[in-house]
Amino acid sequence: MHNNGITTCDFLVIGGGIIGLNLGRCLKRTFSDATVIVLEKESECGWHASGRNSGVLHAGFYYTPDSLKAKFTRLGNQMLSEYCDQKKIPRNKCGKLVVAKDDNDLVSLDELLKRGKSNGVILHDLTAAEAQEIEPRVITHQRALFSPSTSSVNPKHVIEAMKIDAKNEGVQIHCDVHYLKKTKDNVLVTTKGMYQAGYVVNASGLYADQIANDFNFSKNYRILPFKGLYLYSDEPAFSMKTHIYPVPDLKNPFLGVHFTVNSEGKVKIGPTAIPAFWREQYQFLERFKLTEFADILSRQIGLFMFSKFDFKKLALEEIKKYSKSHLVQLAATLATGVKKENFTQFGIPGIRAQLLNTKEKKLEMDFILEGDKNSMHILNAVSPGFTSSLPFTQYVCEKIEVLCK
């Protein structure tokens, strides 16, 4: 509806990634008479993290049982797997091996088994020989874990299907509309005119903290961008049968360099988690913003000095991964026959919007929301946000329903 040149609606979702699209759908299902608009600043939905992620549907055994991630990843894996099968979106049901490099890793495998059990995720504890039956090229110390429900899809196909569903369900999607600011009268100024909504949902990923700030939220949080790159193998499709991951450092939100087999059977290694200097630093000087550069750089310097986790070590280790031969070297500890000459091409970069708790100087590991009766802000929808998207958006929607009463 238009009112004095202002587009009005009941619910306005900022951000047309997988979370934003499904929030729009969820709100429309919950409030069937409501007008729901999703604003997307790019010309297509899912142009950022949603369309650039690995496409792995995670099983949900990494996370502590009390976390939102544990609950939503297991459920999200089931729901998204069913969605893809229903929509005939190709899914590579390859499963995932988690391998050990030494005795210390065996203790971590036991911890993962315990978490898997608490989270209701099927995991098989295998001997090294049993792991090699699944993937002959795997290298592991004594044991490995196998997750049969881990699979991979092309994230772009998923986004496209969800966008069509959203439109068919009555959600309006306005692309090429960039949120600029909020006025005192709660009017949202965009590059395509003014919007006024009964309720605003901020699902804007890399800019979630800034938009939340306009609504007086995100006081102790800032987004730190990390660049993720995958290096692709030119070996024939399905030259590896399953994903291979190392035991992760559970104190860290990143999973370490691993092998991913995509939905077409192509093998890639990565991802990196290289600190970026502005929010959308995909290529060399692309989308450069001086104010962001200054702000993020000063935060990174602060973390170098005072972080609760070893940011300095993390940053230096990650920067080394710009070197293809270094990435290959790391991956070669997980599988045999890994040759440098087969890994020549980086895929399109993605940027991970990682939330930093500025008060405690630590990276947040779980989903984080802040909101009230006028707006809701998804500040941290970090990996595995793609896998968790369907139950997570349902959860956000239920919170909004309670606040709107």
XYZ file of C-alpha atoms in Angstrom:
405
model
C 0.000 0.000 0.000
C 1.119 3.552 -0.676
C 0.423 6.326 1.774
C 1.681 9.857 0.913
C 4.395 8.335 -1.258
C 5.366 5.941 1.550
C 5.078 2.170 0.969
C 3.351 0.717 4.020
C 3.180 -2.908 5.151
C 2.611 -4.977 8.265
C 5.996 -6.706 8.203
C 9.165 -5.548 6.526
C 12.124 -7.934 6.341
C 15.483 -6.367 5.486
C 17.677 -8.873 3.633
C 16.730 -11.445 1.001
C 19.101 -14.248 1.923
C 17.913 -17.695 3.004
C 16.992 -16.376 6.475
C 15.167 -13.288 5.172
C 13.193 -15.198 2.535
C 12.077 -17.849 5.004
C 11.193 -15.247 7.617
C 8.962 -13.618 5.027
C 7.316 -16.979 4.301
C 6.959 -17.796 7.993
C 5.404 -14.444 8.844
C 2.954 -14.790 5.955
C 1.945 -18.261 7.173
C 1.531 -17.037 10.767
C -0.243 -13.743 9.949
C -2.102 -14.715 6.778
C -3.877 -11.350 6.344
C -0.668 -9.346 6.802
C 1.283 -7.679 4.002
C 4.868 -8.897 4.089
C 7.673 -7.240 2.099
C 11.255 -8.492 1.829
C 13.806 -5.830 0.854
C 16.950 -6.985 -0.963
C 19.622 -4.449 -1.860
C 21.087 -6.568 -4.692
C 19.362 -7.356 -7.979
C 18.844 -10.981 -6.884
C 18.204 -12.779 -3.597
C 20.977 -14.698 -1.868
C 23.781 -12.799 -3.619
C 25.896 -12.739 -0.437
C 26.507 -15.540 2.112
C 23.417 -17.600 1.244
C 24.461 -18.127 -2.359
C 28.199 -18.362 -1.656
C 28.325 -20.917 1.149
C 29.617 -24.485 0.792
C 26.152 -25.979 0.282
C 26.876 -28.612 2.949
C 23.815 -29.682 4.935
C 25.429 -30.244 8.331
C 24.213 -32.937 10.734
C 24.581 -30.994 14.007
C 26.993 -32.967 16.190
C 29.636 -30.255 16.761
C 27.595 -28.061 19.067
C 26.999 -28.154 22.816
C 23.571 -29.691 23.518
C 22.298 -26.514 25.214
C 22.936 -24.361 22.118
C 20.399 -23.194 19.560
C 22.775 -24.478 16.887
C 22.501 -28.067 18.174
C 18.709 -28.009 18.019
C 18.322 -26.202 14.708
C 21.093 -27.939 12.766
C 19.714 -31.444 13.332
C 16.167 -30.318 12.591
C 17.280 -28.062 9.731
C 19.181 -30.913 8.098
C 15.988 -33.010 8.061
C 13.736 -30.189 6.887
C 16.073 -28.873 4.187
C 16.869 -32.388 2.934
C 13.126 -33.055 2.589
C 12.612 -29.659 0.923
C 15.321 -30.347 -1.673
C 13.992 -33.837 -2.387
C 10.450 -32.493 -2.734
C 11.599 -29.715 -5.097
C 13.824 -32.148 -7.073
C 16.943 -30.132 -6.174
C 19.930 -32.491 -6.668
C 21.461 -33.541 -3.348
C 24.725 -35.439 -3.035
C 24.047 -37.815 -0.116
C 27.757 -38.383 0.403
C 27.988 -38.265 4.207
C 31.021 -36.998 6.092
C 34.086 -38.522 7.729
C 35.744 -36.758 10.669
C 39.338 -37.961 10.991
C 41.971 -37.929 13.729
C 45.631 -37.003 13.282
C 46.924 -38.229 16.687
C 45.929 -39.547 20.137
C 44.714 -36.110 21.296
C 42.185 -36.103 18.464
C 40.772 -39.428 19.686
C 39.651 -37.651 22.883
C 37.951 -35.013 20.696
C 36.248 -37.750 18.638
C 34.770 -39.111 21.865
C 33.510 -35.631 22.750
C 31.883 -35.322 19.295
C 30.278 -38.768 19.721
C 28.884 -37.643 23.065
C 27.534 -34.401 21.561
C 26.054 -36.310 18.631
C 24.233 -38.617 21.031
C 22.928 -35.694 23.153
C 21.800 -33.884 20.003
C 20.046 -36.933 18.548
C 22.370 -37.158 15.540
C 23.354 -40.543 14.077
C 27.137 -40.993 14.115
C 29.150 -44.141 13.440
C 32.409 -44.730 15.310
C 34.717 -46.472 12.808
C 38.138 -48.071 12.749
C 40.642 -46.646 10.242
C 40.031 -49.698 8.003
C 36.240 -49.150 8.080
C 36.747 -45.481 7.208
C 38.814 -46.544 4.175
C 35.964 -48.761 2.987
C 33.820 -45.606 2.760
C 36.596 -43.460 1.237
C 39.707 -45.380 0.111
C 41.809 -42.175 0.085
C 41.156 -41.176 3.693
C 44.032 -40.810 6.177
C 43.150 -41.189 9.857
C 44.795 -42.202 13.123
C 43.158 -45.406 14.482
C 39.538 -44.212 14.262
C 37.142 -41.878 12.471
C 33.507 -40.798 12.772
C 31.008 -41.057 9.929
C 27.920 -38.862 9.671
C 25.495 -40.432 7.149
C 23.012 -37.526 7.156
C 25.515 -34.875 5.960
C 24.958 -34.043 2.275
C 25.530 -31.205 -0.187
C 23.363 -29.104 -2.476
C 23.832 -26.106 -4.744
C 22.775 -23.197 -2.483
C 21.716 -21.076 -5.481
C 19.126 -23.701 -6.505
C 17.724 -23.706 -2.969
C 17.460 -19.887 -2.836
C 15.753 -19.796 -6.243
C 13.140 -22.360 -5.159
C 12.487 -20.507 -1.894
C 12.116 -17.191 -3.703
C 9.480 -18.722 -6.005
C 7.690 -20.218 -2.977
C 7.747 -16.874 -1.148
C 6.190 -15.081 -4.130
C 3.558 -17.811 -4.599
C 2.700 -17.573 -0.912
C 2.038 -13.834 -1.205
C 5.314 -12.370 0.032
C 6.413 -9.285 -1.935
C 10.118 -9.191 -2.789
C 11.582 -5.792 -3.649
C 15.074 -6.169 -5.131
C 17.567 -3.328 -5.766
C 16.257 -1.550 -2.656
C 19.022 -0.508 -0.285
C 18.120 0.452 3.307
C 19.769 3.788 4.201
C 18.439 4.940 7.579
C 15.478 5.183 9.921
C 13.843 8.515 10.729
C 12.514 9.563 14.156
C 8.972 8.717 12.953
C 10.046 5.119 12.225
C 10.018 5.670 8.482
C 12.712 3.665 6.684
C 14.572 5.597 4.010
C 15.822 3.487 1.089
C 17.336 4.102 -2.343
C 13.839 3.519 -3.796
C 11.724 5.742 -1.544
C 10.247 5.428 1.946
C 8.803 2.397 3.740
C 6.798 2.218 6.923
C 6.071 -1.097 8.630
C 4.122 -2.292 11.633
C 7.097 -4.530 12.427
C 10.653 -4.599 11.062
C 12.833 -7.715 10.911
C 16.538 -7.215 10.288
C 18.108 -10.214 8.523
C 20.792 -8.230 6.765
C 23.821 -10.424 7.476
C 26.982 -8.353 7.151
C 25.112 -5.145 8.072
C 22.885 -6.582 10.817
C 24.740 -4.754 13.602
C 24.587 -1.368 11.863
C 20.869 -1.589 11.119
C 20.212 -2.870 14.670
C 22.064 0.198 15.942
C 19.527 2.469 14.216
C 16.872 0.738 16.362
C 18.985 1.035 19.565
C 20.078 -2.600 19.578
C 23.452 -4.340 19.159
C 25.062 -2.177 21.835
C 27.802 -4.711 22.680
C 28.091 -6.384 19.301
C 29.861 -5.684 16.020
C 30.132 -7.761 12.852
C 33.643 -8.815 11.885
C 33.931 -10.051 8.293
C 35.999 -13.161 7.457
C 36.697 -14.144 3.860
C 36.051 -17.761 2.888
C 37.691 -19.250 -0.197
C 37.543 -22.786 -1.576
C 40.179 -24.208 -3.888
C 38.689 -26.530 -6.530
C 40.185 -29.778 -7.786
C 40.172 -30.457 -11.527
C 39.984 -34.221 -10.915
C 36.952 -35.956 -12.447
C 33.628 -35.735 -10.589
C 33.232 -38.110 -7.645
C 36.978 -38.782 -7.404
C 36.198 -38.601 -3.696
C 33.115 -40.278 -2.277
C 32.544 -38.303 0.916
C 33.401 -35.066 2.740
C 36.517 -35.370 4.917
C 36.917 -33.008 7.888
C 39.598 -32.828 10.569
C 38.618 -32.810 14.247
C 37.748 -29.131 14.827
C 39.112 -26.907 17.561
C 35.857 -26.620 19.500
C 36.925 -23.290 21.051
C 36.906 -21.768 17.575
C 33.877 -21.045 15.335
C 35.800 -22.229 12.229
C 36.077 -25.889 11.219
C 39.568 -25.993 9.694
C 40.559 -26.907 6.117
C 38.591 -29.906 4.820
C 37.439 -31.694 1.665
C 33.933 -30.974 0.439
C 32.283 -32.879 -2.395
C 29.684 -30.586 -3.955
C 26.310 -31.566 -5.431
C 27.940 -32.238 -8.832
C 30.651 -34.413 -7.260
C 33.441 -31.833 -7.658
C 35.982 -31.783 -4.849
C 37.086 -28.561 -3.161
C 39.340 -27.777 -0.209
C 38.917 -24.958 2.274
C 37.431 -22.771 3.435
C 39.703 -20.042 4.647
C 38.567 -17.654 7.395
C 40.809 -14.728 6.476
C 40.030 -11.459 8.302
C 38.571 -9.021 5.748
C 39.141 -5.253 6.005
C 35.640 -4.149 5.030
C 32.339 -5.973 4.954
C 32.052 -6.863 1.289
C 35.716 -7.290 0.386
C 35.110 -10.067 -2.134
C 37.761 -8.981 -4.610
C 40.768 -6.701 -4.268
C 39.134 -3.231 -3.911
C 35.545 -4.212 -4.656
C 32.909 -2.324 -2.614
C 35.606 -0.535 -0.635
C 34.310 1.792 2.098
C 36.820 3.959 3.929
C 34.775 4.300 7.145
C 34.318 0.513 7.357
C 37.995 -0.041 6.653
C 39.004 2.300 9.488
C 36.490 0.824 11.933
C 37.252 -2.841 11.203
C 41.008 -2.314 11.124
C 40.951 -0.613 14.534
C 38.867 -3.500 15.924
C 41.282 -6.049 14.508
C 44.240 -4.189 16.045
C 42.382 -4.188 19.375
C 41.829 -7.943 19.097
C 45.500 -8.483 18.227
C 46.322 -6.919 21.593
C 43.484 -7.887 23.917
C 41.216 -10.681 22.600
C 40.004 -13.520 24.853
C 40.887 -15.929 22.030
C 44.184 -15.875 20.154
C 43.088 -13.602 17.288
C 46.687 -12.919 16.306
C 47.480 -16.616 15.808
C 44.153 -17.211 14.019
C 44.673 -14.243 11.672
C 48.247 -15.181 10.770
C 47.354 -18.843 10.181
C 44.434 -17.841 7.958
C 46.357 -15.265 5.880
C 48.817 -18.040 4.936
C 45.876 -19.828 3.274
C 45.908 -17.311 0.402
C 48.735 -19.590 -0.782
C 47.309 -22.487 -2.815
C 50.273 -24.729 -2.017
C 49.783 -24.113 1.724
C 46.078 -25.064 1.469
C 46.972 -28.212 -0.477
C 49.603 -29.095 2.121
C 47.013 -28.821 4.930
C 44.483 -30.907 2.994
C 47.090 -33.581 2.143
C 47.120 -34.658 5.806
C 43.505 -35.860 5.407
C 43.687 -37.867 2.161
C 46.107 -39.559 -0.212
C 46.772 -38.557 -3.822
C 46.403 -34.817 -3.179
C 48.532 -33.151 -5.860
C 49.227 -29.434 -6.077
C 48.787 -29.439 -9.875
C 45.163 -30.610 -9.484
C 44.225 -27.580 -7.349
C 44.579 -24.418 -9.410
C 41.277 -22.528 -9.250
C 39.686 -20.649 -6.345
C 35.862 -20.524 -6.379
C 33.871 -17.332 -5.790
C 34.719 -15.853 -2.376
C 32.174 -15.645 0.406
C 32.232 -13.407 3.461
C 31.206 -14.786 6.823
C 29.443 -12.248 9.065
C 30.929 -13.240 12.425
C 29.617 -11.471 15.515
C 32.134 -10.012 17.943
C 31.160 -9.345 21.543
C 32.937 -6.001 22.050
C 32.469 -6.079 25.817
C 33.982 -9.525 26.310
C 36.279 -9.368 23.256
C 35.227 -12.786 22.000
C 33.608 -14.242 18.889
C 30.026 -15.388 19.494
C 29.493 -19.072 18.691
C 25.690 -19.291 18.711
C 22.689 -17.611 17.080
C 21.943 -14.232 18.657
C 18.725 -12.208 18.422
C 17.679 -8.918 19.977
C 14.251 -7.363 19.606
C 11.117 -5.800 21.059
C 7.510 -5.158 20.071
C 8.588 -3.035 17.054
C 11.577 -4.836 15.569
C 13.675 -8.018 15.656
C 17.383 -8.191 14.791
C 19.204 -11.368 13.785
C 22.717 -10.415 14.780
C 24.447 -13.777 14.474
C 23.144 -16.333 11.993
C 26.579 -17.810 11.575
C 27.397 -21.237 10.093
C 25.478 -23.544 9.926
C 22.870 -20.839 9.316
C 22.097 -22.239 5.858
C 21.367 -25.753 7.196
C 19.421 -24.356 10.179
C 17.402 -21.798 8.204
C 13.955 -23.466 8.241
C 13.574 -24.241 11.972
C 15.540 -21.139 12.967
C 13.191 -18.792 11.081
C 10.218 -20.629 12.604
C 11.726 -19.925 16.047
C 12.265 -16.224 15.233
C 8.716 -15.982 13.941
C 7.318 -17.481 17.162
C 9.291 -14.912 19.182
C 7.837 -12.103 17.020
C 4.321 -13.515 17.468
C 4.704 -13.329 21.277
C 6.124 -9.777 21.113
C 3.346 -8.571 18.795
C 0.539 -9.682 21.113
